[in-house]
Short mmCIF file of C-alpha atoms in Angstrom, two decimals:
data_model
loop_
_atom_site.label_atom_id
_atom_site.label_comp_id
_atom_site.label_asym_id
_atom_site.label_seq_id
_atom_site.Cartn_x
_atom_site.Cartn_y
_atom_site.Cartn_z
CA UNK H 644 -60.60 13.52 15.81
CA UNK H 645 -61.10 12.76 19.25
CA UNK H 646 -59.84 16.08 20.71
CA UNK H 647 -62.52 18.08 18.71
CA UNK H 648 -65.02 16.69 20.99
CA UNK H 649 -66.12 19.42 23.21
CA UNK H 650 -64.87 18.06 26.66
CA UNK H 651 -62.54 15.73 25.59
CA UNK H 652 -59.30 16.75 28.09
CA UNK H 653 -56.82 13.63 26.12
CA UNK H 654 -56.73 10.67 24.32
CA UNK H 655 -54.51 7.63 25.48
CA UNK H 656 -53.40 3.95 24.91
CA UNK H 657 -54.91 1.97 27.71
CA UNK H 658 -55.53 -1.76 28.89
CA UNK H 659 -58.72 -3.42 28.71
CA UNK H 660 -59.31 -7.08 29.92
CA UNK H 661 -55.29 -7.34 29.17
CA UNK H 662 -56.43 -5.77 25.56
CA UNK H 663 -55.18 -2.66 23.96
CA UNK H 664 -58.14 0.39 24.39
CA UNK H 665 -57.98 3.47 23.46
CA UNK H 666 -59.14 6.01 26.71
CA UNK H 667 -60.53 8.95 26.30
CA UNK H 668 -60.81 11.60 29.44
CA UNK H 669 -63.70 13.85 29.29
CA UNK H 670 -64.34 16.63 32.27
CA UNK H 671 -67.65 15.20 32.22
CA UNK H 672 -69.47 12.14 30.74
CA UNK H 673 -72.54 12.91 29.00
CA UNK H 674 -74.90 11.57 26.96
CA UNK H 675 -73.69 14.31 23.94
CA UNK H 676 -70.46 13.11 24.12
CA UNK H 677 -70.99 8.96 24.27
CA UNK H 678 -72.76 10.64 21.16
CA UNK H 679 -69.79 12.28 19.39
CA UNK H 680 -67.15 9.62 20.08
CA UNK H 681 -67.01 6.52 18.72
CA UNK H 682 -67.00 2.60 20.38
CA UNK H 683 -63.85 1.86 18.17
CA UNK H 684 -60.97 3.64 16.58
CA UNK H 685 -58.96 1.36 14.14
CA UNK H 686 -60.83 -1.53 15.31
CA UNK H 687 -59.39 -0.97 18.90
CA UNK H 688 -62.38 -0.40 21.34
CA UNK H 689 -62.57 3.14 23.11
CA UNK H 690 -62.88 3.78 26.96
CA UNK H 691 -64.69 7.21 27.99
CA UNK H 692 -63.73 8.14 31.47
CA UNK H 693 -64.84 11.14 33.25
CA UNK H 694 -61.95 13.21 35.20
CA UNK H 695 -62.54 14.60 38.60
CA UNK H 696 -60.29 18.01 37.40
CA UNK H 697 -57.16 16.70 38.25
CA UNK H 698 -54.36 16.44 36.06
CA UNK H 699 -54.68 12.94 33.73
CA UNK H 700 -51.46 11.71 33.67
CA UNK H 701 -49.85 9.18 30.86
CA UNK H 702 -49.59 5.67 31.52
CA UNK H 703 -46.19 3.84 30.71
#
């Protein structure tokens, strides 16, 4: 779901405030896509963070 957003580059796990997030790296953060992508996903909230075009790498 969240991949079929033009510029999304990957979806992760994440951390927010110590809480699971789900983080979504776009190669650029626009107003169309804070459109297309949703605040939560299974109730856990959803992080859009731009990428500078460097590789986005998984966290452990």
């Amino acid at each position: 779901m969240l991949r079929s957003v033009k510029g999304v580059l990957r979806a992760e796990v994440g951390d927010l405030n110590g809480k699971p997030c789900i983080k979504v790296y776009v190669t650029e953060k626009t107003a169309e896509i804070e459109r297309d992508i949703p605040d939560f996903v299974e109730g856990y909230p959803v992080v859009v963070e731009e990428n500078d075009g460097q590789e986005v790498s998984s966290s452990k």
